[in-house]
mmCIF file of C-alpha atoms and ligand atoms in Angstrom:
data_model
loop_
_atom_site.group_PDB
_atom_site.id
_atom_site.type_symbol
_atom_site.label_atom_id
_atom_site.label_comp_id
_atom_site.label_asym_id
_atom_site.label_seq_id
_atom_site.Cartn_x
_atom_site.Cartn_y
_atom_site.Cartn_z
ATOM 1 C CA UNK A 1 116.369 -4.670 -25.914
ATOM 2 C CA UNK A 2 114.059 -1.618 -24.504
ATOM 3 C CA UNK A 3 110.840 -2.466 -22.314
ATOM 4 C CA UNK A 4 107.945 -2.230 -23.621
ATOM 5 C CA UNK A 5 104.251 -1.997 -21.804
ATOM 6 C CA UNK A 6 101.508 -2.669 -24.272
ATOM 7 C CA UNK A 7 97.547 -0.877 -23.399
ATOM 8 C CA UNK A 8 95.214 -1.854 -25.799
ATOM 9 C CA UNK A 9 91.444 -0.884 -25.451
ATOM 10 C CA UNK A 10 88.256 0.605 -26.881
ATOM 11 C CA UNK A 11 88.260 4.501 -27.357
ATOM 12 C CA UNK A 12 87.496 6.376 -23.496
ATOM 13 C CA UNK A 13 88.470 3.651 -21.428
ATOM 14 C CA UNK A 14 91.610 5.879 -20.162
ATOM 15 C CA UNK A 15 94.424 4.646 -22.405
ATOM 16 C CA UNK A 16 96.188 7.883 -22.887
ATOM 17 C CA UNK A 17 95.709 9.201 -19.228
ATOM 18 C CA UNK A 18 97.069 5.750 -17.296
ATOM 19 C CA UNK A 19 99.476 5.733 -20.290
ATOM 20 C CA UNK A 20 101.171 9.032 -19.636
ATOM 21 C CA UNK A 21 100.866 8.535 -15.714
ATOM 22 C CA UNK A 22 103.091 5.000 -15.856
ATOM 23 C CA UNK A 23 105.634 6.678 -18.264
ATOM 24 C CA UNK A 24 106.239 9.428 -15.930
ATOM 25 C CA UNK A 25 106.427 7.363 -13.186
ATOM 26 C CA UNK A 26 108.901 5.061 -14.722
ATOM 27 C CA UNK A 27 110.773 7.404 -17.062
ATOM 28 C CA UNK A 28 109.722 5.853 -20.431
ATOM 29 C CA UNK A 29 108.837 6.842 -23.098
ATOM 30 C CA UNK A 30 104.977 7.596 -24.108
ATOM 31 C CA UNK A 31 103.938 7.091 -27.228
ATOM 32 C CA UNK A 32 100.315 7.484 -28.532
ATOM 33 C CA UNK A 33 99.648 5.704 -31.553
ATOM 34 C CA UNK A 34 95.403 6.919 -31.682
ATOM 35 C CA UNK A 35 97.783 10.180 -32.995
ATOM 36 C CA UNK A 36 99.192 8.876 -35.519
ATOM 37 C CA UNK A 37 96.838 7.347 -37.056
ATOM 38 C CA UNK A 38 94.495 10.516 -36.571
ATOM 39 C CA UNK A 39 97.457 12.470 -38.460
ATOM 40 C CA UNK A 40 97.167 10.310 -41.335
ATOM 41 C CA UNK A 41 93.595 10.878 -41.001
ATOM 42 C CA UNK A 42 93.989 15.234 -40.965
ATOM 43 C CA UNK A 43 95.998 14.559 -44.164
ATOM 44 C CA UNK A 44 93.541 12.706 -46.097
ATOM 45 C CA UNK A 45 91.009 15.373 -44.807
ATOM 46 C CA UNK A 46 93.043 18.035 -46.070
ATOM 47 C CA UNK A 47 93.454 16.564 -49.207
ATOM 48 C CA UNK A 48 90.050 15.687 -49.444
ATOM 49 C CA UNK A 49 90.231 12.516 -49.981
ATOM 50 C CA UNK A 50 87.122 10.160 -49.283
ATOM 51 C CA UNK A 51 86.694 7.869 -46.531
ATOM 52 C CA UNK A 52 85.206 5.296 -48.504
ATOM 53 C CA UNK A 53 88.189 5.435 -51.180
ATOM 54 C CA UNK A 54 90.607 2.997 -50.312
ATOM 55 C CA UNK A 55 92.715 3.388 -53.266
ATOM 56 C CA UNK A 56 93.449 7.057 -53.041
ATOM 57 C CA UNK A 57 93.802 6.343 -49.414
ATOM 58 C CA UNK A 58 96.836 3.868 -50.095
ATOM 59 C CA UNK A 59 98.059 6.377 -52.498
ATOM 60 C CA UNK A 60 97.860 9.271 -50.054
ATOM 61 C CA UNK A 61 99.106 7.268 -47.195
ATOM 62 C CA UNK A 62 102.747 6.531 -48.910
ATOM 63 C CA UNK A 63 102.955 10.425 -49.343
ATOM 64 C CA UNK A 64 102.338 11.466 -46.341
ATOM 65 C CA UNK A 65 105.275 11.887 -44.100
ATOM 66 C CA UNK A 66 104.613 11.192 -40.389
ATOM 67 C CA UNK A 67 107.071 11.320 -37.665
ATOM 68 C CA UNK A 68 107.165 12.060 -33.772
ATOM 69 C CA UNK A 69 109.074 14.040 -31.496
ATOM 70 C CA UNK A 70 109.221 14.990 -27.838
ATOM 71 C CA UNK A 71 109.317 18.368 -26.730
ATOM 72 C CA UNK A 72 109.379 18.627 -22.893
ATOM 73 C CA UNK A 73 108.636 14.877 -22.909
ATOM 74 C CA UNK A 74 105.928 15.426 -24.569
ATOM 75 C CA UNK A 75 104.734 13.797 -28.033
ATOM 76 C CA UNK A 76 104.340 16.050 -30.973
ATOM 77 C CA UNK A 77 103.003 14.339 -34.316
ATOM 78 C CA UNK A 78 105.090 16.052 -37.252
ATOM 79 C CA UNK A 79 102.810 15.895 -40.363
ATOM 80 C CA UNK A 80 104.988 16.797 -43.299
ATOM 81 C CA UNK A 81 107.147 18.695 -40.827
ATOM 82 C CA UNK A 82 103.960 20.283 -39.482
ATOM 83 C CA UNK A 83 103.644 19.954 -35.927
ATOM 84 C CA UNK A 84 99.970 19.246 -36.371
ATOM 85 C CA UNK A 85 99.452 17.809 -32.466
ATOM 86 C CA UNK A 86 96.893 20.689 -31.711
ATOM 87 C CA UNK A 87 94.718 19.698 -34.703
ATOM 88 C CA UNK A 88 93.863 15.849 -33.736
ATOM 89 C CA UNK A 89 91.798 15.841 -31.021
ATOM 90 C CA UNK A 90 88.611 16.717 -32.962
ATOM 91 C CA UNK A 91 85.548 14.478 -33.503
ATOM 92 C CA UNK A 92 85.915 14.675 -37.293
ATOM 93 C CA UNK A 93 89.576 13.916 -37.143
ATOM 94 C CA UNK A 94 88.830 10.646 -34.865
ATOM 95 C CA UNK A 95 85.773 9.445 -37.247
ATOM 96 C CA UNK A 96 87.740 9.832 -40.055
ATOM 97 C CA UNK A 97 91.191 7.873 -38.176
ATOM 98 C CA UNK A 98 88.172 4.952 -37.018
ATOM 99 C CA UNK A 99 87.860 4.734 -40.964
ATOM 100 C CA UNK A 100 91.224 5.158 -42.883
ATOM 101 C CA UNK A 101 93.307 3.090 -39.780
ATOM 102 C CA UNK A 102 91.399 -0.160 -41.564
ATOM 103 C CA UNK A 103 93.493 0.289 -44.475
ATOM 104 C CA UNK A 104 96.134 -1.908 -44.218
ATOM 105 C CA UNK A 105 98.766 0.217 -46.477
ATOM 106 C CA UNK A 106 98.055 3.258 -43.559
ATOM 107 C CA UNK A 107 98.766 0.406 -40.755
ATOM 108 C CA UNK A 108 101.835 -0.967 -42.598
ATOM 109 C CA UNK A 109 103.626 2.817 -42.155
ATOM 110 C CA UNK A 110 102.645 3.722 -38.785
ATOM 111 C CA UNK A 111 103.272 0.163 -37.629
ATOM 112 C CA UNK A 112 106.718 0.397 -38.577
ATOM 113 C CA UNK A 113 107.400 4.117 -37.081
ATOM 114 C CA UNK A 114 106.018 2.847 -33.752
ATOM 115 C CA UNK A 115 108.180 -0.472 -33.692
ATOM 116 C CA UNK A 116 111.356 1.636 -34.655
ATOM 117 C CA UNK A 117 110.357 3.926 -31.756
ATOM 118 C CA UNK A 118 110.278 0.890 -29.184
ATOM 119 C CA UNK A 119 113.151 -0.896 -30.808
ATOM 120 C CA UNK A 120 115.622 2.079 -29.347
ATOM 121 C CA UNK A 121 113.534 3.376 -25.956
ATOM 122 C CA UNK A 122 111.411 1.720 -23.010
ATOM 123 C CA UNK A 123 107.850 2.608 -23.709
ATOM 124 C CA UNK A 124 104.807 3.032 -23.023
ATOM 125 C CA UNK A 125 102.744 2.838 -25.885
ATOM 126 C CA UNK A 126 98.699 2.549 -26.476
ATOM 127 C CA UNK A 127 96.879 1.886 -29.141
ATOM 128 C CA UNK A 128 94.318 -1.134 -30.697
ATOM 129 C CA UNK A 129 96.808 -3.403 -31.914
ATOM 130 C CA UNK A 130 99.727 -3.121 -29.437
ATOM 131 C CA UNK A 131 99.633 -6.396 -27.792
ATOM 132 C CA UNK A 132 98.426 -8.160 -30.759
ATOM 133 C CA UNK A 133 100.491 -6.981 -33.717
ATOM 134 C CA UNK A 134 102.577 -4.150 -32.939
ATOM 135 C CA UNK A 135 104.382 -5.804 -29.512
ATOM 136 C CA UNK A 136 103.726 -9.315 -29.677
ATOM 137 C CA UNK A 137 106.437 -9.670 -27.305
ATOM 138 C CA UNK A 138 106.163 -6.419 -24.774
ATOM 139 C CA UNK A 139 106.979 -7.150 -21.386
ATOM 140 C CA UNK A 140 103.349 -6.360 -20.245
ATOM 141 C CA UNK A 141 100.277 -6.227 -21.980
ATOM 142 C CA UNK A 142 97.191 -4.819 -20.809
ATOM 143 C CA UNK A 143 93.907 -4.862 -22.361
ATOM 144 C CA UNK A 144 91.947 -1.212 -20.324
ATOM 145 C CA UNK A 145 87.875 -1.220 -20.997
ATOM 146 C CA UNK A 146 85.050 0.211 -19.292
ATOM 147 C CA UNK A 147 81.426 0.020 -19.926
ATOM 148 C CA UNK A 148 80.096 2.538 -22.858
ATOM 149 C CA UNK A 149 78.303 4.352 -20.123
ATOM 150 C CA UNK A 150 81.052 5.650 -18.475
ATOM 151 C CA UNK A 151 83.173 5.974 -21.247
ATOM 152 C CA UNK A 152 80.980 8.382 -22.656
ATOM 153 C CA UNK A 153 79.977 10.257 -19.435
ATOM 154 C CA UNK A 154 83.552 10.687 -19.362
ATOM 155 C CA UNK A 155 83.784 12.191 -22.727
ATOM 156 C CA UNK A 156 80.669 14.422 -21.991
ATOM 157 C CA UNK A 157 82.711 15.706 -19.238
ATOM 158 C CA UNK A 158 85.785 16.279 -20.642
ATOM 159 C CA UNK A 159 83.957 18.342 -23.895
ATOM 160 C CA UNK A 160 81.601 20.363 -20.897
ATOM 161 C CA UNK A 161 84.652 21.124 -18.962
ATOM 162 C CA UNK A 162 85.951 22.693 -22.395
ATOM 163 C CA UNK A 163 82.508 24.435 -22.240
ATOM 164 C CA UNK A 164 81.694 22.527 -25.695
ATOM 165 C CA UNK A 165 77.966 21.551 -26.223
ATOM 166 C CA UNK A 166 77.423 17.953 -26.339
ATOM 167 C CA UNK A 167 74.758 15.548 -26.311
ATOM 168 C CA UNK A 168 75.302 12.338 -24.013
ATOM 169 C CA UNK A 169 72.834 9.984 -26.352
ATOM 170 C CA UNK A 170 75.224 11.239 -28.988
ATOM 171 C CA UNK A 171 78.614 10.925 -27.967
ATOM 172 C CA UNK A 172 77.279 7.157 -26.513
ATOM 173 C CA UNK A 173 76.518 6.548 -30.419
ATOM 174 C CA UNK A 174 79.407 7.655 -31.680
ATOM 175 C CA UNK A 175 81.197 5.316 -29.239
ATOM 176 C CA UNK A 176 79.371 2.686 -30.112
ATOM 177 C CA UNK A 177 80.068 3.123 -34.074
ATOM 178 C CA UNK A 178 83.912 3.294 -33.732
ATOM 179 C CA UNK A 179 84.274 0.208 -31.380
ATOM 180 C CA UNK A 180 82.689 -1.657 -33.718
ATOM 181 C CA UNK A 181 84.386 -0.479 -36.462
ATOM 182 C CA UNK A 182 87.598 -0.830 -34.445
ATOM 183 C CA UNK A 183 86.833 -4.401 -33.583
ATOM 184 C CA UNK A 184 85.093 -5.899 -36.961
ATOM 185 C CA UNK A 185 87.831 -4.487 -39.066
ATOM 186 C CA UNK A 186 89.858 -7.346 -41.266
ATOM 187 C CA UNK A 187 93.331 -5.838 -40.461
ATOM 188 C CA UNK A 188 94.292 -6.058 -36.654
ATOM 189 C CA UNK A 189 91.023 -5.616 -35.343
ATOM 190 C CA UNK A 190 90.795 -4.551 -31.488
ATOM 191 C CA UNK A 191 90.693 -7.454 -29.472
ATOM 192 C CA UNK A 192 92.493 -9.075 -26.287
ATOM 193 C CA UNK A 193 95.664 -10.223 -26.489
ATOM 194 C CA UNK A 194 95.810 -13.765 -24.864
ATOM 195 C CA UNK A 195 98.672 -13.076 -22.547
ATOM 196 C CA UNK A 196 97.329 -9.586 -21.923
ATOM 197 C CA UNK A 197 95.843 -8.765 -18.478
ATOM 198 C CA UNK A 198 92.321 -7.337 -18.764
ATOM 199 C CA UNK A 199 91.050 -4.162 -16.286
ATOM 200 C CA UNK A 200 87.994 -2.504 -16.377
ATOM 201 C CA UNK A 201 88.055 0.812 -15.354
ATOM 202 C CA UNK A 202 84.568 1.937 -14.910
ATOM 203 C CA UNK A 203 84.420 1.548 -11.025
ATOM 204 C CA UNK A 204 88.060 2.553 -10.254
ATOM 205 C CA UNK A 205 89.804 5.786 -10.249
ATOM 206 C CA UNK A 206 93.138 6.808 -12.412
ATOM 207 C CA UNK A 207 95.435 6.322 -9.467
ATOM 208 C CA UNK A 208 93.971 2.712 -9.038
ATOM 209 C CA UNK A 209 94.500 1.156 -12.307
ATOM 210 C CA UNK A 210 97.589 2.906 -12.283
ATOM 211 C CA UNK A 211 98.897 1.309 -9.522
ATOM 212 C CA UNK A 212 97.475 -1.824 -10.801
ATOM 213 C CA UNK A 213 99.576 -1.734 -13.689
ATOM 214 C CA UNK A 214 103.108 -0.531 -11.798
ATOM 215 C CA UNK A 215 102.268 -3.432 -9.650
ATOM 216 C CA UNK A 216 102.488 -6.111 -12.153
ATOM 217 C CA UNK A 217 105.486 -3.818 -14.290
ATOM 218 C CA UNK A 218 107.236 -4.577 -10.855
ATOM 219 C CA UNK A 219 106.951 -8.315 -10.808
ATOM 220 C CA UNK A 220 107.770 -8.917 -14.478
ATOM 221 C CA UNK A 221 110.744 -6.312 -14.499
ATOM 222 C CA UNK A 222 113.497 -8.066 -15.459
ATOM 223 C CA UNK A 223 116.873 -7.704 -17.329
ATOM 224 C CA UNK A 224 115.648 -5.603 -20.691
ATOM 225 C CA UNK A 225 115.294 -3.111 -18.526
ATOM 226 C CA UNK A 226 117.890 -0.488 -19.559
HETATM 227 O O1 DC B 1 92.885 6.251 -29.617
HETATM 228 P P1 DC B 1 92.361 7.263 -30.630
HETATM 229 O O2 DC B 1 90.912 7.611 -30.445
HETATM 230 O O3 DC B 1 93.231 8.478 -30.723
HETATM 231 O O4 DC B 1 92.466 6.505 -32.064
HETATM 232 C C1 DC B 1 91.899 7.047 -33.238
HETATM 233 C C2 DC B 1 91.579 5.914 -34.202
HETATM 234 O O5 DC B 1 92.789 5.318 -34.664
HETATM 235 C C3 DC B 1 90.757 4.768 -33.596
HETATM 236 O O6 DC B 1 89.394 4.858 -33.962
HETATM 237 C C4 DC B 1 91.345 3.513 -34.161
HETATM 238 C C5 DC B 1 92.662 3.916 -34.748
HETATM 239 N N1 DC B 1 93.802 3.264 -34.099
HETATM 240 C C6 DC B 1 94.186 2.046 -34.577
HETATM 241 O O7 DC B 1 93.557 1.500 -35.477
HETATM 242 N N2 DC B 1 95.289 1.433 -34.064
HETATM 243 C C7 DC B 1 95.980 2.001 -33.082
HETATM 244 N N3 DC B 1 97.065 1.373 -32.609
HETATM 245 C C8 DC B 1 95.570 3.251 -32.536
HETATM 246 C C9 DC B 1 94.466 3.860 -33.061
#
């Protein structure tokens, strides 16, 4: 058996930054399901396939090949043998992800790619459905959240910093739409796991809720670790 660390949480609240920052400290592996599912997403894009078809998105879904590798421990999203990682961060990719990652025959893939990856490696993996569905057993599970304010300050900053021009009221919006598409959707909605520990983040710094999180990896450590 691998360990496995579970963070769940709404898009901003610093899933992917505390993510990487634990599996470097501990040696694990990171994986980042938001890219996989944005992968699937590029592909139906590319094809042109609507978001509001769900048939042609089941279709599409079983044809589209998705797999992940590490390249100076580092996860790359293969799309059809594409390394397509430089292509997902974009706001069209993520509205489109928020809409096809409802589909349950697009969940039903990636679901089983990400428990294969934990089944061989300790990980750390984040997502919306980690704790709930994906890892119903991981070691730890941690639910991360922070106010919509300051998750989308945060995103403001991160696009400005990239000298992108943004609107606050905007990106706030847009934030709002996908968490509630994310957490009204029928299959594995985002929600709390009951065993998971929740943290906001808005009033605490990277290195904090990171060393919240080794903290309680430290007391539950026990004898899957390999
Ligand atoms: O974390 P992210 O923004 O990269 O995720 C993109 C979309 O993918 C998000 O709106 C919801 C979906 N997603 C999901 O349904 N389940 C996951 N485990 C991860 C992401």
């Amino acid at each position: 058996m691998s360990y496995q660390i579970a963070i769940d949480g709404p898009a901003g609240a610093g899933k992917s930054t505390i993510a990487k920052e634990i599996a470097k400290k501990l040696g694990f592996i990171y994986v980042d399901t938001g890219a996989m599912y944005r992968a699937m997403a590029l592909y139906l894009l590319r094809k042109g396939i609507p978001a509001d078809d769900p048939v042609k998105i089941s279709a599409a879904s079983r044809e589209a090949d998705i797999t992940i590798a590490y390249k100076d421990g580092i996860q790359q999203v293969l799309l059809d043998k594409e390394n397509v990682t430089a292509f997902l961060r974009t706001e069209e990719v993520g509205n489109m992800a928020s809409v096809s990652s409802a589909n349950p025959d697009v969940r039903k893939k990636l679901v089983e790619l990400q428990q294969e990856l934990a089944s061989r490696e300790n990980v750390v993996m984040d997502g919306r459905d980690i704790g709930t569905c994906v890892l119903p057993k991981a070691d730890v599970k941690i639910y991360l959240t922070a106010s919509t304010a300051c998750r989308a300050k945060r995103r403001y900053d991160e696009l400005t910093a990239k000298g992108e021009a943004c609107d606050l009221k905007v990106i706030e919006a847009d934030i709002e739409k996908r968490d509630h598409q994310d957490m009204t959707r029928e299959h594995s909605p985002l929600r709390q796991a009951e065993d998971a520990v929740l943290l906001d983040s808005s009033n605490l710094t990277i290195q904090e809720v990171t060393e919240k999180i080794l903290a309680l990896v430290k007391i539950r450590k026990d004898n899957s670790w390999k």
